[in-house]
Amino acid sequence: MSWLNKAASDTQITHRSRLWLYCLATVIMLLLVIPTFIVIPMSFSDSQYLEFPPKVWSLRWYEEYIGSAKWMRATATSLKIAVLTMLVATPLGTMAAYALFVSGHRAARAVFVLLITPMIVPVILIAIGTFYAFGKMGLNNSITGLVLAHTALATPLVMIVITAALRSYDLDQERVARSLGATRLQAFFVITLPQIKFSVITSALLAFLTSFDEVIVSIFVSGGKTATLTKHMFSALRDYIDPTIAAISTIMVLISTILLLVTQRIGSRKKPD
Amino acid sequence: MSLDHSSDSALPIKISGLTKKYGDMYALDAVDLDIKSGEFLTLLGPSGSGKTTLLMAIAGFNRPDAGSIRFADQEMILYPPHRREVGMVFQSYALFPHMTVAENIAFPLKLRKVSVEECALRVEEALQTVQLDGLGARNIDQLSGGQRQRVALARAFVFRPRILLMDEPLSALDKKLRERMQIELKQLHRQLGVTTVYVTHDQREALTMSDRIAVINHGKLVQVDTPEAIYNAPANAFVADFIGESTLLPLSLGGGDQLYFGDQSIATVQAAVSAQGGTENNQGWSLVVRPERLLVLDKNSSSSQPLINGFAFDGIVFGGTIRESVFQGESAFLIVALASGADSSGVDVAVRFSTGKAANIESLANGQQIELGLHREDVIVIPQEAD
């Protein structure tokens, strides 16, 4: 195993002395991925119960899912809320990130931290708080309420992605555009936006996923006709264990993976030039 | 309400009482400056002196706390940048990487709704002016540093602004290219006739290009004058030190109005005052010694009369010891410790001479005694700083 003695990087470290690191990384990756890889085979089982590994393979639980009006309605609700959240959170987060980045005001940092608190505070607290606040405002069990709550969760992600993009962007370009006769708004839309567009798209996809995958807030503030897919899955798990959940999970993993791959592709596309 | 474009003439800029504070620090402290129409004026100062703040105030990117900026007779303080009709070149060039060269240059024209045909014509014309004909379709990342610089320039003047502002536009270029661009910019300025305000911290660049130089330090204008006047009659020690290389030799007041360095009479206070416009009760005076104005005198052990290349020299003579001699190609320089007489000892001065006399330098070894001459016409005496 001669490669063990070769240099692992520009320093003198060999692969041999890094072996422990490779093992650790592998273990961590497996721990992250194994639950997913258990769920996927279970979804193709013929059994009445969640079973791993499946004895007989079948697509019946996918049929069950697609054939069920209840599941379909929940899926439609989730998609609708995710799209709306994306449409609200992306411009909102972009505007906030831009304003705070450009302003240079002393309070800008504090405001930034304040706006990303939904990422820091445990989601359960947000869910409980939202539930009580929405109760007073009559927003529980409404699409509007869910979109608002999910927007609060997704906006910080958008802000972080856009701020990172602006850091590597030369704001003098906007100044030059303004000196050449563009208003601030024109300068932003014609000069800045086209150059951070991949980050905007990435942040939009992340906002979509944030909402689509979200469970805890949905459990509290959605219900009845507006129950999301995740809420239905959670109640289904509690009431009766049934491989439909595994089938839905597989579909959701697929959607998330595709979206993440798309964002990755977008991210690497902006580098060549 | 946009500026009148009927006349193509350049605009004069009148700045008065301009003040900008950042916290407790004055970035600009009651600056008064008249820039003539068509003039090439350079704001020269060390970093943090306020020169860029002043430029950005003229462009409209920062709002001064007090004072006025007029283009011709029009007060501009309340105008946003996009209505000031000022062409601007940034240090980073700030070209738009998602547009081609031609699209970059056409940007200000499109905003002004210039027709497609005229736009193409003027872009082509601008490209020719900056010697980039035929490169319009290129992407920005296919250009060299010098070419980018030219595109930024073309974009700044293509819409015929009557004021052009430049913020250290050449500082990213290597020395050779920078020196060539200095000459080109100067020619371009003559061709366009546009009032130009140029910011740099490079004194040589300022001397090369400017009609006038405004030396700025700590937010205040220290001296505004032609390059020759700034170089030959610096207003104070800061200017003398910042422009060109120089050594300040403190002078002592002897009897009868005479200023002495050691036992050498240098000038009269009267002459110093009239040259500087200062007052007589100054703290003291210094002699500004420029390396290229000092002459290496012949070694004349026998004669009592100093000689230079065999001819009599009747200027001021300093004796000293060579501490270092350095050959730099087109010129060479010596560091000489002056034997300054009784009080002050060991002031080092630099002497620069062209290497036409290169044969000499080998005879100028460290530790040798040497005599340096300074013509009376080259004497520059400045008041010492109060602090």
XYZ file of C-alpha atoms in Angstrom:
660
model
C 0.000 0.000 0.000
C 2.479 2.534 -1.214
C -0.065 5.364 -1.454
C -0.097 5.456 2.357
C 3.363 6.946 2.306
C 2.629 9.591 -0.304
C 2.074 13.207 0.611
C -1.583 13.944 1.318
C -1.300 17.657 0.733
C 1.246 20.374 0.021
C 2.611 19.801 3.502
C 4.667 16.740 4.440
C 1.705 14.875 5.931
C 1.332 11.388 4.457
C -1.886 9.495 3.908
C -0.766 7.091 6.622
C -0.757 9.789 9.292
C -4.157 10.914 8.078
C -5.702 7.460 8.168
C -7.587 8.172 11.393
C -9.129 11.245 9.749
C -10.353 9.244 6.771
C -11.942 6.673 9.087
C -13.629 9.329 11.197
C -14.968 11.085 8.113
C -16.330 7.822 6.763
C -18.096 7.025 10.035
C -19.643 10.491 10.174
C -20.825 10.260 6.586
C -22.338 6.833 7.174
C -24.166 8.012 10.285
C -25.623 10.867 8.284
C -26.694 8.760 5.349
C -27.732 5.379 6.846
C -31.207 6.467 8.059
C -32.009 7.560 4.534
C -30.782 4.309 3.068
C -32.893 2.311 5.495
C -36.045 4.213 4.629
C -35.675 3.822 0.881
C -35.684 -0.021 0.780
C -38.506 -0.104 3.351
C -40.673 1.905 0.980
C -40.438 -0.840 -1.621
C -41.636 -3.500 0.780
C -44.782 -5.533 0.353
C -45.263 -5.815 4.098
C -48.071 -4.188 6.085
C -45.515 -2.890 8.544
C -42.239 -1.066 8.320
C -39.786 -3.813 7.665
C -36.075 -3.862 6.977
C -34.811 -5.464 4.889
C -38.043 -6.135 2.941
C -38.817 -9.787 2.204
C -41.006 -9.107 -0.807
C -40.560 -6.092 -3.060
C -43.516 -4.072 -4.233
C -44.635 -0.618 -5.308
C -47.944 -0.874 -3.437
C -47.163 1.884 -0.957
C -46.413 4.293 -3.766
C -49.763 3.371 -5.274
C -51.336 3.842 -1.875
C -49.818 7.313 -1.638
C -50.747 8.445 -5.126
C -54.199 6.932 -4.836
C -55.020 8.639 -1.547
C -56.936 11.928 -1.787
C -55.809 12.829 1.716
C -52.119 12.417 0.908
C -52.473 14.211 -2.395
C -54.197 17.170 -0.780
C -51.470 17.382 1.866
C -48.806 17.262 -0.829
C -50.517 20.035 -2.772
C -50.726 22.116 0.400
C -47.055 21.589 1.164
C -45.999 22.490 -2.369
C -48.188 25.575 -2.368
C -46.800 26.753 0.965
C -43.228 26.012 -0.095
C -43.592 27.962 -3.336
C -45.234 30.904 -1.585
C -42.566 30.869 1.135
C -39.904 30.883 -1.546
C -41.574 33.797 -3.326
C -41.808 35.848 -0.124
C -38.562 34.899 1.613
C -36.242 35.286 -1.383
C -36.915 38.958 -2.190
C -37.291 39.800 1.497
C -34.022 38.138 2.489
C -32.209 39.554 -0.526
C -33.366 43.077 0.262
C -32.423 42.740 3.924
C -29.003 41.280 3.126
C -28.309 43.974 0.539
C -29.422 46.828 2.761
C -27.430 45.627 5.746
C -24.377 44.958 3.608
C -24.399 48.337 1.928
C -25.442 50.530 4.833
C -22.256 50.357 6.906
C -24.346 51.610 9.794
C -23.207 50.743 13.297
C -26.468 48.911 14.007
C -26.331 46.848 10.791
C -24.571 43.914 12.441
C -27.023 43.857 15.327
C -29.979 43.917 12.951
C -28.431 41.112 10.924
C -28.076 38.934 14.018
C -31.627 39.792 15.041
C -32.958 38.743 11.647
C -31.163 35.399 11.659
C -32.320 34.456 15.186
C -34.928 32.028 13.776
C -31.926 29.900 12.808
C -30.485 30.012 16.308
C -33.554 29.727 18.516
C -34.838 26.131 18.900
C -37.613 25.633 16.387
C -39.922 24.239 19.070
C -39.855 27.639 20.808
C -40.678 29.377 17.573
C -43.480 26.891 16.993
C -45.021 27.419 20.427
C -44.670 31.192 20.173
C -46.117 31.241 16.705
C -49.007 29.025 17.799
C -50.027 31.409 20.590
C -49.499 34.544 18.504
C -51.418 33.084 15.567
C -54.153 31.980 17.956
C -54.751 35.597 18.901
C -54.626 36.700 15.270
C -56.707 33.837 13.913
C -53.901 32.660 11.654
C -53.679 29.065 12.864
C -54.704 26.468 10.279
C -54.329 29.017 7.479
C -52.070 29.047 4.448
C -51.131 32.679 5.204
C -50.033 31.729 8.698
C -47.895 28.846 7.515
C -46.279 30.938 4.792
C -45.502 33.675 7.324
C -44.001 31.214 9.801
C -41.955 29.440 7.150
C -40.802 32.765 5.740
C -39.389 33.637 9.149
C -37.448 30.369 9.076
C -36.285 30.672 5.459
C -35.303 34.353 5.375
C -32.123 33.863 7.461
C -30.863 31.280 4.964
C -31.510 33.634 2.078
C -29.726 36.437 3.930
C -26.672 34.327 4.614
C -26.373 33.124 1.022
C -26.863 36.631 -0.431
C -24.480 38.274 2.042
C -21.808 35.753 1.084
C -22.398 36.589 -2.576
C -22.155 40.328 -1.932
C -18.880 39.858 -0.043
C -17.196 38.702 -3.220
C -18.841 41.415 -5.302
C -17.232 44.784 -6.019
C -19.719 47.426 -4.903
C -17.750 50.020 -6.877
C -19.574 48.607 -9.886
C -22.797 50.015 -8.528
C -21.136 53.339 -7.784
C -19.749 53.494 -11.281
C -23.177 52.701 -12.714
C -24.697 55.499 -10.671
C -22.036 57.964 -11.769
C -22.794 56.950 -15.352
C -26.425 57.910 -14.888
C -28.207 54.942 -13.322
C -30.472 55.357 -10.312
C -29.784 53.138 -7.330
C -32.624 50.868 -8.350
C -31.376 50.600 -11.936
C -27.846 49.984 -10.707
C -29.079 47.150 -8.519
C -31.221 45.471 -11.143
C -28.954 45.941 -14.157
C -25.529 45.577 -12.565
C -25.698 43.824 -9.195
C -28.570 41.375 -9.582
C -27.307 39.691 -12.774
C -24.021 39.026 -11.001
C -25.518 37.529 -7.853
C -28.364 35.764 -9.659
C -26.991 32.268 -9.055
C -26.894 32.953 -5.341
C -30.437 34.285 -5.504
C -31.597 31.106 -7.239
C -29.703 28.978 -4.707
C -31.278 30.857 -1.822
C -34.725 30.471 -3.392
C -34.277 26.706 -3.613
C -33.117 26.611 -0.011
C -36.147 28.637 1.029
C -38.383 26.171 -0.806
C -36.740 23.228 0.922
C -36.892 24.891 4.322
C -40.641 25.136 4.025
C -41.208 21.803 2.283
C -39.224 19.818 4.863
C -40.424 21.734 7.891
C -42.234 19.628 10.554
C -42.341 21.280 13.939
C -43.992 24.604 13.176
C -46.353 22.831 10.786
C -47.453 20.418 13.529
C -48.433 23.362 15.717
C -50.000 25.823 13.323
C -51.372 23.688 10.503
C -54.340 21.373 10.618
C -57.494 20.263 8.930
C -57.525 21.261 5.301
C -54.234 23.119 5.530
C -52.308 20.245 7.109
C -48.962 19.878 5.384
C -47.454 16.683 4.129
C -45.014 16.573 7.032
C -47.799 17.064 9.560
C -49.777 14.198 8.012
C -46.714 12.005 8.067
C -46.171 12.776 11.716
C -49.755 11.965 12.703
C -49.703 8.866 10.534
C -46.598 7.654 12.365
C -48.330 8.205 15.682
C -51.621 6.538 14.782
C -50.610 3.594 12.633
C -47.237 2.608 11.327
C -47.501 2.060 7.625
C -44.901 1.984 4.859
C -46.673 4.810 2.971
C -44.563 7.083 5.157
C -41.449 5.433 3.830
C -42.655 5.907 0.266
C -43.364 9.591 0.860
C -40.034 10.021 2.633
C -38.289 8.522 -0.350
C -40.023 10.936 -2.674
C -39.113 13.862 -0.426
C -35.493 12.759 -0.210
C -35.488 12.566 -3.986
C -36.890 16.096 -4.375
C -34.455 17.523 -1.810
C -31.501 15.750 -3.363
C -32.389 16.974 -6.834
C -32.778 20.554 -5.613
C -29.495 20.413 -3.721
C -27.712 18.992 -6.754
C -29.174 21.792 -8.854
C -27.895 24.403 -6.397
C -24.479 22.741 -6.412
C -24.370 22.839 -10.182
C -25.375 26.484 -10.142
C -22.736 27.223 -7.550
C -19.958 25.663 -9.588
C -21.112 27.263 -12.825
C -20.282 30.775 -11.710
C -16.636 29.969 -11.100
C -15.184 29.438 -14.596
C -15.428 33.144 -15.608
C -33.596 68.659 -13.947
C -30.438 67.619 -15.667
C -27.467 69.741 -16.556
C -27.541 71.731 -19.748
C -25.812 69.819 -22.516
C -26.069 72.417 -25.234
C -22.512 73.581 -24.764
C -19.658 71.145 -24.950
C -17.402 73.235 -22.781
C -15.917 71.903 -19.578
C -17.278 73.020 -16.237
C -15.399 74.775 -13.470
C -15.848 73.380 -9.962
C -16.039 75.660 -6.977
C -15.718 74.022 -3.588
C -16.095 76.121 -0.499
C -16.089 75.357 3.196
C -16.490 71.651 2.530
C -16.466 69.712 5.803
C -17.003 66.033 6.479
C -16.635 64.426 9.869
C -16.414 60.734 10.656
C -16.950 60.550 14.397
C -14.485 62.994 15.898
C -12.190 62.910 12.906
C -12.344 65.552 10.203
C -12.012 63.794 6.857
C -12.441 67.203 5.246
C -11.903 70.380 7.196
C -13.376 73.494 5.565
C -11.841 72.828 2.157
C -11.902 75.673 -0.371
C -10.833 74.792 -3.883
C -11.461 76.374 -7.257
C -10.943 74.048 -10.176
C -10.806 75.850 -13.497
C -12.761 74.582 -16.452
C -10.705 72.194 -18.536
C -8.039 71.918 -15.882
C -6.266 68.709 -14.857
C -6.120 68.980 -11.102
C -4.605 66.292 -8.912
C -5.518 65.715 -5.291
C -2.313 64.446 -3.778
C -1.912 63.201 -0.248
C -0.999 60.220 1.896
C -3.641 57.574 2.611
C -6.286 58.830 4.994
C -5.604 62.434 4.035
C -9.146 62.994 2.777
C -8.395 63.074 -0.941
C -10.769 60.246 -1.820
C -13.437 61.659 0.504
C -13.207 64.918 -1.417
C -13.474 63.131 -4.766
C -16.473 61.101 -3.587
C -18.128 64.290 -2.366
C -17.703 65.805 -5.838
C -19.153 62.621 -7.366
C -22.046 62.662 -4.912
C -21.265 59.459 -3.038
C -20.930 61.088 0.305
C -22.833 63.912 1.783
C -20.651 66.602 3.356
C -21.666 68.009 6.740
C -21.167 71.574 5.585
C -20.028 73.580 2.622
C -20.817 73.835 -1.029
C -19.842 72.194 -4.305
C -20.735 74.122 -7.434
C -20.391 73.017 -11.034
C -20.317 76.354 -12.827
C -23.009 78.209 -10.880
C -25.069 75.222 -9.922
C -25.069 73.941 -6.352
C -24.622 70.161 -6.509
C -24.750 69.121 -2.850
C -28.337 67.874 -3.097
C -27.888 66.180 -6.475
C -27.680 62.381 -6.450
C -24.673 60.913 -8.314
C -26.682 59.870 -11.358
C -27.764 63.447 -12.024
C -24.340 65.049 -11.720
C -23.163 64.070 -15.214
C -19.708 63.211 -13.994
C -17.566 60.518 -15.613
C -15.753 58.423 -13.089
C -12.903 55.916 -13.108
C -12.362 53.812 -10.019
C -9.189 52.223 -8.756
C -10.720 48.770 -9.264
C -12.009 49.866 -12.733
C -15.348 48.348 -11.680
C -16.039 47.065 -15.182
C -19.255 45.092 -15.479
C -18.059 41.495 -15.937
C -21.405 40.296 -17.286
C -21.183 42.651 -20.247
C -18.818 42.826 -23.225
C -16.398 45.710 -23.717
C -18.840 47.447 -26.072
C -21.776 46.914 -23.707
C -19.763 48.375 -20.864
C -19.000 51.490 -22.862
C -22.550 51.730 -24.175
C -24.002 51.577 -20.660
C -24.128 55.349 -20.009
C -25.423 55.944 -23.557
C -28.279 53.450 -23.148
C -29.310 55.154 -19.919
C -29.478 58.375 -21.892
C -31.657 56.730 -24.546
C -29.145 57.384 -27.305
C -30.303 55.721 -30.527
C -28.821 52.346 -31.423
C -26.932 53.681 -34.453
C -25.426 56.635 -32.659
C -24.608 54.453 -29.705
C -22.630 52.053 -31.905
C -20.869 54.984 -33.537
C -19.853 56.587 -30.291
C -18.706 53.320 -28.752
C -16.511 52.738 -31.796
C -15.166 56.271 -31.542
C -14.418 55.847 -27.841
C -12.677 52.539 -28.502
C -10.498 54.245 -31.095
C -9.673 57.053 -28.714
C -8.355 54.590 -26.160
C -6.698 52.468 -28.889
C -8.872 49.415 -28.423
C -10.391 49.349 -31.910
C -11.962 46.042 -32.742
C -12.037 44.733 -29.184
C -15.672 45.687 -28.555
C -16.950 42.111 -28.638
C -14.417 40.865 -26.080
C -15.402 39.822 -22.615
C -13.871 41.705 -19.727
C -11.947 38.669 -18.497
C -10.162 38.443 -21.839
C -8.511 41.827 -21.314
C -5.171 42.709 -19.774
C -4.916 45.160 -16.892
C -3.982 48.022 -19.178
C -6.856 47.267 -21.541
C -9.337 47.158 -18.663
C -8.059 50.526 -17.569
C -8.752 51.889 -21.054
C -12.263 50.436 -21.138
C -13.031 52.056 -17.783
C -11.764 55.310 -19.190
C -13.761 55.046 -22.411
C -16.909 54.274 -20.422
C -16.324 57.355 -18.285
C -16.001 59.838 -21.155
C -18.207 58.325 -23.885
C -21.266 60.249 -22.706
C -19.312 63.507 -22.894
C -19.406 64.485 -19.245
C -17.938 67.861 -18.570
C -16.166 66.646 -15.478
C -14.040 63.538 -15.187
C -13.090 62.084 -11.797
C -10.401 59.472 -11.347
C -9.549 57.638 -8.149
C -6.011 56.228 -8.389
C -6.814 54.646 -11.743
C -3.268 53.536 -12.493
C -2.238 52.090 -9.163
C -2.966 48.495 -10.189
C -0.698 48.632 -13.223
C 2.982 47.762 -13.284
C 5.500 50.596 -13.363
C 6.220 50.665 -17.115
C 2.586 50.532 -18.143
C 1.684 53.072 -15.486
C 4.195 55.544 -16.851
C 2.950 55.058 -20.400
C -0.672 55.472 -19.290
C 0.230 58.693 -17.478
C 1.332 60.230 -20.759
C -1.704 58.806 -22.567
C -4.088 60.156 -19.955
C -2.474 63.535 -20.255
C -2.907 63.480 -24.042
C -6.475 62.256 -23.716
C -7.237 65.071 -21.329
C -5.893 67.593 -23.808
C -7.994 66.004 -26.555
C -11.239 65.939 -24.530
C -10.708 69.252 -22.779
C -12.768 68.025 -19.851
C -12.262 69.297 -16.301
C -10.437 66.456 -14.589
C -9.937 65.751 -10.914
C -7.423 63.016 -10.309
C -6.634 61.392 -6.986
C -3.267 59.822 -6.276
C -0.805 59.257 -3.481
C 2.043 59.012 -5.991
C 3.816 62.360 -6.101
C 5.646 61.546 -9.317
C 2.368 60.739 -11.033
C 0.945 64.038 -9.802
C 3.974 65.955 -11.057
C 3.817 64.190 -14.425
C 0.176 64.755 -15.259
C -1.238 67.776 -13.521
C -1.896 71.354 -14.497
C -2.129 71.995 -10.796
C -1.666 69.857 -7.714
C -3.684 70.235 -4.534
C -1.681 68.733 -1.695
C -4.005 67.523 1.037
C -3.209 66.294 4.528
C -5.445 65.623 7.532
C -8.455 66.860 5.584
C -6.935 70.239 4.832
C -5.490 71.626 1.641
C -1.868 72.381 2.320
C -0.859 73.889 -1.002
C -2.494 74.265 -4.398
C -0.152 75.173 -7.202
C 1.531 74.100 -10.420
C 3.880 71.097 -10.228
C 6.923 73.361 -10.674
C 5.851 75.712 -7.915
C 5.004 72.854 -5.558
C 8.378 71.291 -6.180
C 10.466 74.440 -6.100
C 8.615 76.388 -3.450
C 6.941 73.955 -1.058
C 4.720 75.743 1.434
C 5.898 73.797 4.430
C 7.835 70.814 5.647
C 4.994 68.391 4.846
C 4.928 69.371 1.177
C 8.723 69.503 0.941
C 8.918 66.026 2.392
C 6.006 64.513 0.482
C 6.923 65.836 -2.968
C 10.232 64.537 -4.191
C 12.931 63.233 -1.937
C 14.308 65.821 0.357
C 16.189 66.362 3.559
C 15.358 69.249 5.853
C 18.373 70.918 7.415
C 17.505 73.119 10.404
C 18.947 76.631 10.099
C 20.028 78.910 12.881
C 19.511 82.636 12.952
C 22.800 84.465 13.017
C 23.456 88.178 13.320
C 22.019 90.586 10.780
C 19.068 88.665 9.437
C 21.238 85.796 8.169
C 20.207 82.139 8.371
C 23.105 79.743 8.893
C 23.688 76.055 8.497
C 26.751 75.446 10.619
C 28.918 78.391 9.700
C 27.534 78.691 6.185
C 25.297 81.612 5.438
C 22.321 80.216 3.481
C 19.836 83.017 3.002
C 18.360 86.068 4.642
C 15.172 85.843 6.644
C 13.859 88.605 4.421
C 14.335 86.508 1.289
C 12.797 83.442 2.948
C 9.774 85.404 4.064
C 9.191 86.931 0.658
C 9.556 83.565 -1.068
C 7.150 81.870 1.323
C 4.693 84.585 2.146
C 5.174 83.572 5.772
C 5.703 85.806 8.749
C 8.973 86.832 10.321
C 8.321 85.627 13.827
C 8.433 81.990 12.812
C 9.702 79.302 15.093
C 12.590 78.772 12.783
C 13.598 77.915 9.254
C 14.814 74.829 7.438
C 16.771 74.353 4.256
C 15.189 71.876 1.832
C 17.906 69.842 0.144
C 16.852 67.893 -2.957
C 19.227 65.035 -3.880
C 19.466 66.062 -7.536
C 20.254 69.688 -6.716
C 23.364 68.814 -4.744
C 26.547 68.673 -6.796
C 29.609 66.587 -6.164
C 32.556 69.003 -6.198
C 36.043 68.152 -7.405
C 38.487 66.908 -4.841
C 40.722 69.902 -4.687
C 43.188 69.380 -1.943
C 45.483 72.124 -3.204
C 43.273 75.062 -4.138
C 41.159 76.905 -1.582
C 38.574 77.767 -4.263
C 35.969 74.985 -4.734
C 35.852 73.602 -8.263
C 33.263 71.638 -10.220
C 34.582 69.810 -13.281
C 37.549 72.129 -13.116
C 35.489 75.329 -13.043
C 35.150 77.630 -10.094
C 32.027 77.079 -7.983
C 30.696 79.980 -5.975
C 27.599 78.444 -4.350
C 27.175 76.971 -0.903
C 29.635 74.215 -0.027
C 28.977 71.400 2.450
C 31.694 69.040 3.613
C 30.850 65.477 4.572
C 31.701 61.817 4.627
C 30.301 59.248 2.219
C 28.325 56.639 4.116
C 26.895 54.712 1.210
C 27.073 54.826 -2.565
C 24.386 53.139 -4.630
C 24.324 52.496 -8.371
C 20.793 52.386 -9.810
C 21.276 52.301 -13.555
C 20.308 55.636 -15.006
C 21.396 57.388 -11.854
C 23.399 56.789 -8.750
C 23.148 58.238 -5.309
C 25.309 58.830 -2.293
C 24.341 59.142 1.313
C 26.590 61.702 2.861
C 26.910 62.541 6.539
C 27.348 66.288 6.671
C 30.008 67.769 8.868
C 27.714 70.552 9.841
C 29.887 72.437 12.246
C 29.504 73.037 15.897
C 25.977 72.294 17.068
C 24.164 69.651 15.030
C 26.179 66.668 13.984
C 25.614 63.847 11.558
C 22.736 64.925 9.314
C 22.529 62.559 6.358
C 21.707 63.961 2.945
C 21.209 62.105 -0.315
C 22.964 63.211 -3.484
C 21.685 61.961 -6.813
C 23.589 62.296 -10.041
C 23.234 60.838 -13.489
C 25.583 58.010 -14.319
C 27.122 59.879 -17.187
C 29.753 60.304 -14.527
C 29.648 56.616 -13.742
C 33.405 56.521 -13.881
C 33.247 58.597 -10.747
C 31.234 56.322 -8.580
C 34.006 53.849 -8.061
C 36.228 56.576 -6.725
C 33.458 57.557 -4.303
C 34.090 54.919 -1.685
C 32.501 54.729 1.705
C 34.231 56.752 4.379
C 35.737 59.234 1.937
C 35.628 62.927 2.569
C 33.610 64.798 -0.026
C 32.466 68.319 -0.802
C 28.941 69.010 -2.007
C 27.790 72.192 -3.700
C 24.403 73.859 -3.859
C 23.714 76.760 -6.219
C 22.290 79.828 -4.494
C 19.335 79.722 -6.942
C 18.480 76.224 -5.700
C 18.140 77.286 -2.102
C 14.651 76.488 -0.740
C 13.985 77.744 2.754
C 10.733 76.868 4.524
C 9.354 77.738 7.925
C 9.589 74.997 10.527
C 6.348 73.432 11.669
C 4.839 75.107 14.684
C 4.395 71.855 16.549
